[in-house]
Amino acid sequence: MLKMDHPKEIQLNVTAQGSLSPKDPTASNYRLPSNPTPTNPIFQQSWKWWLMVAVEVVWVLAGQTVATLLGRLYFNEGGNSKWTATLVQSAGAPLLLVPLCLSRYFTKASPLARPPLHKLAIVYISIGLLIGGDNLMYSYGLLYLPVSTYSLICATQLAFNAIFSYFLNSQKFTILIFNSVVLLTFSAALLGVGSDSSGSPGEKYAVGFVVTLGASGTFSLILSLMQLSFEKVIKMETYLVVLEMQMCTNVVAAVVSVVGLFGSGEWRTLGQEMDNYQKGKVSYLMTLIWTAISWQVSSVGMLGLIFAVSSLFSNVVSTVALPLVPIFAVIFFHDKMDGVKVVAMLIAVWGFLSYIYQHYLDDLRAKKLAKKSSGRATNGSVTSP
């Protein structure tokens, strides 16, 4: 499942035409071409378009923040099933059937041939299995760490993303990308040495730190594998195809979680866990249900922003969520925000801004190349006999 709070987002650009464009050899990270704000002036000025973008921004920020806080609330109030916490991260996948069916109804069929079913099955199952394992590691991280520390460690996924993209997606290591990797590594290292102030036992903190760091790295690997799948296997990309991949991989991840829930025997304690939940049975069910819904709301909002504006803009919106979770964690869970965490958060934000600025430069470069190409094409058509 796509969980943007970590901040989890697929850096894939969706074109309305649904076709792949050539790789920009000058870009620092291979991305399908951004679909910038629609070029139709009437549509640009339409209040409906601005309202849609505003709603999707709220969905991303609210979904990411609420899902993470509810995940921690589940453990704080007596929940103890790691597999249940893992399941709710992908159990909301069937909700995506609604936008998927609407997209199929309103979208014209692509002229490009779809890959064979067995190839798609291999891609979806493989990535779904990774997502299931990744969700489990995030569950352990939420159980063993203060949610503010957990959220800041998750920021390292951009550093991992840069590394995996270099090997799998032909990303270049620019000064800004390298700066981002170093800063995010320092941020995680500060949190690692600041374990004494977390209030968690040293051993549990260490386990939580390691699994959350591993989960961030695994998620970055998943993003790179998804991008590689679109480039090498699926070879087409529309909002519909991205939505389909998200739903199918999350269904596989949910099946993995259900198998783990029954295989571990945790399902036997769920009744007792519900009875002993400090806020009551109704609150127990509502916590799980709304956690599942929040993840999917965030995912749909992110996909909507990628499609309606650009991947750069959706990255910026996701970055805004970075300081939100620690702040709300201090308010609702009374997490300690000591000097080490403040410095780690500022370093992480600096790393994020460095990473996003590189994407901004790539976007400007791509637009200039597109203008030159269109200008040459226009001149050629005018001078041709």
Coordinates of N, CA, C and O in Angstrom, one line a residue, residues 38-137:
P38 N -2.9 22.0 -16.3 CA -3.4 21.9 -17.6 C -3.2 23.2 -18.4 O -3.4 24.3 -17.9
T39 N -2.9 23.0 -19.7 CA -2.5 24.1 -20.5 C -3.7 25.0 -21.0 O -3.6 26.1 -21.4
N40 N -4.9 24.4 -20.9 CA -6.1 25.2 -21.3 C -6.3 26.3 -20.3 O -6.6 26.1 -19.1
P41 N -6.3 27.6 -20.7 CA -6.4 28.7 -19.8 C -7.7 28.7 -19.1 O -7.8 29.1 -17.9
I42 N -8.8 28.3 -19.7 CA -10.1 28.3 -19.1 C -10.0 27.3 -17.9 O -10.5 27.5 -16.8
F43 N -9.4 26.1 -18.2 CA -9.4 25.1 -17.1 C -8.4 25.5 -16.0 O -8.7 25.3 -14.8
Q44 N -7.4 26.2 -16.3 CA -6.4 26.7 -15.3 C -7.1 27.7 -14.4 O -6.9 27.7 -13.2
Q45 N -8.0 28.5 -14.9 CA -8.7 29.5 -14.1 C -9.9 29.0 -13.4 O -10.6 29.7 -12.7
S46 N -10.3 27.8 -13.7 CA -11.6 27.3 -13.2 C -11.5 27.1 -11.7 O -10.6 26.4 -11.2
W47 N -12.4 27.6 -11.0 CA -12.5 27.4 -9.5 C -12.7 25.9 -9.2 O -12.2 25.5 -8.1
K48 N -13.3 25.2 -10.1 CA -13.5 23.8 -9.8 C -12.2 23.0 -9.8 O -12.0 22.1 -9.0
W49 N -11.3 23.4 -10.7 CA -10.0 22.7 -10.7 C -9.2 23.0 -9.4 O -8.6 22.2 -8.8
W50 N -9.2 24.3 -9.0 CA -8.5 24.7 -7.8 C -9.1 24.0 -6.6 O -8.4 23.6 -5.7
L51 N -10.5 23.9 -6.6 CA -11.1 23.2 -5.5 C -10.7 21.8 -5.4 O -10.5 21.2 -4.3
M52 N -10.6 21.1 -6.6 CA -10.2 19.7 -6.6 C -8.8 19.5 -6.1 O -8.6 18.6 -5.3
V53 N -7.9 20.4 -6.5 CA -6.5 20.3 -6.0 C -6.5 20.5 -4.5 O -5.8 19.8 -3.8
A54 N -7.2 21.5 -4.0 CA -7.3 21.8 -2.6 C -7.8 20.6 -1.8 O -7.2 20.3 -0.7
V55 N -8.8 20.0 -2.3 CA -9.4 18.8 -1.6 C -8.4 17.7 -1.6 O -8.2 17.0 -0.5
E56 N -7.6 17.5 -2.6 CA -6.7 16.4 -2.7 C -5.5 16.7 -1.8 O -4.9 15.7 -1.2
V57 N -5.1 17.9 -1.7 CA -4.0 18.3 -0.7 C -4.5 18.0 0.7 O -3.7 17.4 1.5
V58 N -5.7 18.3 1.0 CA -6.2 18.0 2.4 C -6.2 16.5 2.6 O -5.9 16.0 3.7
W59 N -6.6 15.7 1.6 CA -6.7 14.3 1.7 C -5.3 13.7 2.0 O -5.2 12.8 2.9
V60 N -4.3 14.2 1.3 CA -2.9 13.7 1.5 C -2.5 14.0 2.9 O -2.0 13.1 3.7
L61 N -2.5 15.2 3.3 CA -2.0 15.6 4.6 C -2.8 15.0 5.8 O -2.2 14.5 6.7
A62 N -4.1 15.0 5.7 CA -5.0 14.5 6.7 C -4.8 13.0 6.8 O -4.7 12.4 7.8
G63 N -4.8 12.3 5.6 CA -4.7 10.8 5.6 C -3.4 10.3 6.2 O -3.4 9.4 7.0
Q64 N -2.3 10.9 5.8 CA -1.0 10.5 6.3 C -0.9 10.7 7.8 O -0.5 9.8 8.6
T65 N -1.3 11.9 8.3 CA -1.2 12.2 9.7 C -2.1 11.4 10.5 O -1.7 10.8 11.5
V66 N -3.4 11.3 10.1 CA -4.4 10.6 10.9 C -4.1 9.1 11.0 O -4.2 8.5 12.0
A67 N -3.6 8.5 9.8 CA -3.3 7.1 9.8 C -2.2 6.7 10.8 O -2.2 5.7 11.5
T68 N -1.1 7.6 10.8 CA 0.0 7.3 11.7 C -0.4 7.5 13.1 O 0.0 6.6 14.0
L69 N -1.1 8.5 13.4 CA -1.5 8.8 14.8 C -2.5 7.7 15.3 O -2.4 7.2 16.5
L70 N -3.4 7.2 14.5 CA -4.3 6.2 14.9 C -3.6 4.8 15.1 O -3.9 4.0 15.9
G71 N -2.6 4.6 14.2 CA -1.8 3.4 14.4 C -1.1 3.4 15.7 O -1.0 2.3 16.4
R72 N -0.6 4.5 16.2 CA 0.0 4.6 17.5 C -1.0 4.5 18.6 O -0.8 3.9 19.7
L73 N -2.2 5.1 18.4 CA -3.3 5.0 19.4 C -3.7 3.6 19.7 O -4.0 3.2 20.8
Y74 N -3.7 2.8 18.6 CA -4.1 1.4 18.7 C -3.2 0.7 19.8 O -3.7 -0.1 20.6
F75 N -1.9 0.9 19.7 CA -0.9 0.3 20.6 C -1.0 0.9 22.0 O -0.9 0.2 23.0
N76 N -1.2 2.2 22.0 CA -1.3 2.9 23.3 C -2.4 2.5 24.2 O -2.3 2.5 25.4
E77 N -3.6 2.2 23.6 CA -4.8 1.9 24.3 C -5.0 0.4 24.6 O -6.0 0.0 25.0
G78 N -4.0 -0.4 24.3 CA -4.1 -1.8 24.7 C -4.0 -2.8 23.5 O -3.9 -4.0 23.7
G79 N -4.0 -2.3 22.3 CA -3.8 -3.2 21.1 C -2.3 -3.7 21.1 O -1.4 -3.0 21.4
N80 N -2.2 -5.0 20.7 CA -0.9 -5.6 20.8 C -0.6 -6.5 19.6 O 0.5 -7.2 19.5
S81 N -1.5 -6.6 18.7 CA -1.4 -7.5 17.5 C -0.6 -6.8 16.4 O -1.2 -5.9 15.8
K82 N 0.6 -7.3 16.2 CA 1.4 -6.6 15.1 C 0.8 -6.9 13.7 O 0.8 -6.1 12.8
W83 N 0.2 -8.1 13.6 CA -0.4 -8.5 12.3 C -1.7 -7.8 12.0 O -2.0 -7.5 10.9
T84 N -2.4 -7.5 13.1 CA -3.6 -6.6 12.9 C -3.2 -5.2 12.4 O -3.8 -4.7 11.5
A85 N -2.2 -4.7 13.1 CA -1.7 -3.3 12.7 C -1.2 -3.3 11.3 O -1.3 -2.4 10.5
T86 N -0.6 -4.5 10.9 CA -0.1 -4.6 9.5 C -1.3 -4.7 8.5 O -1.2 -4.1 7.4
L87 N -2.3 -5.5 8.9 CA -3.4 -5.7 8.0 C -4.1 -4.4 7.6 O -4.5 -4.2 6.5
V88 N -4.4 -3.6 8.6 CA -5.2 -2.4 8.3 C -4.4 -1.4 7.4 O -5.1 -0.6 6.8
Q89 N -3.1 -1.6 7.2 CA -2.4 -0.7 6.3 C -2.8 -1.0 4.8 O -2.5 -0.1 4.0
S90 N -3.2 -2.2 4.6 CA -3.6 -2.5 3.2 C -5.0 -3.1 3.0 O -5.5 -3.3 1.9
A91 N -5.7 -3.2 4.2 CA -7.1 -3.8 4.1 C -8.1 -2.9 3.4 O -9.1 -3.4 3.0
G92 N -7.8 -1.6 3.3 CA -8.7 -0.7 2.7 C -8.6 -0.7 1.1 O -9.3 0.1 0.5
A93 N -7.8 -1.6 0.6 CA -7.6 -1.7 -0.9 C -8.9 -1.8 -1.6 O -9.1 -1.2 -2.7
P94 N -9.9 -2.6 -1.2 CA -11.2 -2.7 -1.9 C -11.9 -1.4 -2.1 O -12.7 -1.2 -3.1
L95 N -11.6 -0.4 -1.3 CA -12.2 0.9 -1.4 C -11.8 1.6 -2.7 O -12.5 2.4 -3.3
L96 N -10.6 1.2 -3.2 CA -10.1 1.7 -4.5 C -10.9 1.2 -5.7 O -10.7 1.7 -6.8
L97 N -11.8 0.2 -5.5 CA -12.7 -0.2 -6.6 C -13.5 0.9 -7.1 O -13.9 1.0 -8.3
V98 N -13.9 1.8 -6.2 CA -14.8 2.9 -6.6 C -14.1 3.9 -7.6 O -14.6 4.0 -8.7
P99 N -12.9 4.5 -7.3 CA -12.3 5.3 -8.3 C -11.8 4.5 -9.5 O -11.7 5.0 -10.6
L100 N -11.5 3.2 -9.3 CA -11.0 2.4 -10.4 C -12.2 2.2 -11.4 O -11.9 2.3 -12.6
C101 N -13.3 1.8 -10.9 CA -14.5 1.7 -11.8 C -14.9 3.0 -12.5 O -15.2 3.0 -13.7
L102 N -14.8 4.1 -11.8 CA -15.1 5.4 -12.4 C -14.1 5.7 -13.5 O -14.5 6.2 -14.5
S103 N -12.8 5.4 -13.2 CA -11.8 5.7 -14.2 C -12.0 4.8 -15.4 O -11.8 5.3 -16.6
R104 N -12.4 3.6 -15.3 CA -12.6 2.7 -16.4 C -13.8 3.2 -17.2 O -13.8 3.2 -18.5
Y105 N -14.8 3.8 -16.5 CA -16.0 4.2 -17.2 C -15.7 5.5 -18.0 O -16.2 5.7 -19.2
F106 N -14.9 6.4 -17.5 CA -14.7 7.7 -18.1 C -13.4 7.8 -19.0 O -13.2 8.8 -19.7
T107 N -12.6 6.8 -18.9 CA -11.3 6.8 -19.6 C -11.4 5.9 -20.9 O -11.9 4.8 -20.8
K108 N -11.0 6.5 -22.0 CA -10.9 5.7 -23.2 C -9.9 4.6 -23.2 O -8.8 4.8 -22.6
A109 N -10.2 3.5 -23.8 CA -9.2 2.4 -23.8 C -7.9 2.8 -24.5 O -7.9 3.5 -25.6
S110 N -6.8 2.5 -23.9 CA -5.5 2.8 -24.5 C -5.2 1.9 -25.7 O -5.5 0.7 -25.7
P111 N -4.7 2.5 -26.8 CA -4.4 1.7 -28.0 C -3.2 0.8 -27.8 O -3.0 -0.2 -28.5
L112 N -2.4 1.0 -26.7 CA -1.3 0.1 -26.4 C -1.7 -1.2 -25.9 O -2.6 -1.3 -25.0
A113 N -1.1 -2.3 -26.3 CA -1.4 -3.6 -25.8 C -0.9 -3.8 -24.4 O 0.2 -3.4 -24.0
R114 N -1.8 -4.4 -23.6 CA -1.4 -4.7 -22.2 C -0.5 -6.0 -22.2 O -0.6 -6.8 -23.0
P115 N 0.4 -6.0 -21.2 CA 1.3 -7.2 -21.1 C 0.5 -8.4 -20.8 O -0.6 -8.3 -20.3
P116 N 1.1 -9.6 -21.0 CA 0.4 -10.9 -20.7 C 0.0 -10.9 -19.2 O 0.7 -10.4 -18.3
L117 N -1.1 -11.6 -18.9 CA -1.6 -11.7 -17.5 C -0.6 -12.3 -16.6 O -0.5 -11.8 -15.4
H118 N 0.1 -13.3 -17.0 CA 1.1 -14.0 -16.1 C 2.2 -13.0 -15.7 O 2.7 -13.1 -14.6
K119 N 2.6 -12.1 -16.6 CA 3.6 -11.2 -16.3 C 3.1 -10.2 -15.3 O 3.8 -9.8 -14.3
L120 N 1.9 -9.7 -15.5 CA 1.3 -8.8 -14.5 C 1.2 -9.4 -13.1 O 1.4 -8.8 -12.1
A121 N 0.8 -10.7 -13.1 CA 0.6 -11.4 -11.9 C 1.9 -11.5 -11.1 O 2.0 -11.4 -9.9
I122 N 3.0 -11.8 -11.9 CA 4.3 -11.9 -11.2 C 4.7 -10.6 -10.6 O 5.2 -10.5 -9.4
V123 N 4.5 -9.5 -11.3 CA 4.8 -8.2 -10.8 C 4.0 -7.8 -9.6 O 4.6 -7.4 -8.5
Y124 N 2.7 -8.0 -9.7 CA 1.8 -7.6 -8.6 C 2.1 -8.5 -7.3 O 2.1 -8.0 -6.2
I125 N 2.2 -9.8 -7.5 CA 2.5 -10.7 -6.4 C 3.8 -10.4 -5.7 O 3.9 -10.3 -4.5
S126 N 4.9 -10.2 -6.5 CA 6.2 -9.9 -6.0 C 6.2 -8.6 -5.2 O 6.7 -8.6 -4.0
I127 N 5.7 -7.6 -5.8 CA 5.6 -6.3 -5.0 C 4.7 -6.3 -3.8 O 5.0 -5.8 -2.8
G128 N 3.6 -7.1 -4.0 CA 2.6 -7.2 -2.9 C 3.3 -7.9 -1.7 O 3.0 -7.5 -0.5
L129 N 4.1 -8.9 -1.9 CA 4.8 -9.6 -0.9 C 5.7 -8.7 -0.1 O 5.8 -8.7 1.1
L130 N 6.5 -7.9 -0.9 CA 7.4 -6.9 -0.3 C 6.6 -5.9 0.5 O 7.0 -5.5 1.6
I131 N 5.5 -5.4 0.0 CA 4.7 -4.5 0.8 C 4.2 -5.1 2.1 O 4.2 -4.4 3.1
G132 N 3.7 -6.3 2.0 CA 3.3 -7.0 3.3 C 4.4 -7.0 4.3 O 4.1 -6.7 5.5
G133 N 5.6 -7.4 3.9 CA 6.7 -7.4 4.9 C 7.1 -6.1 5.4 O 7.4 -5.8 6.5
D134 N 7.0 -5.1 4.4 CA 7.3 -3.7 4.8 C 6.3 -3.2 5.8 O 6.7 -2.5 6.8
N135 N 5.0 -3.5 5.6 CA 4.0 -3.0 6.6 C 4.2 -3.6 7.9 O 4.0 -2.9 9.0
L136 N 4.7 -4.9 8.0 CA 4.9 -5.5 9.3 C 6.1 -4.8 10.0 O 6.0 -4.5 11.2
M137 N 7.1 -4.4 9.3 CA 8.2 -3.7 9.9 C 7.8 -2.3 10.4 O 8.2 -1.9 11.5

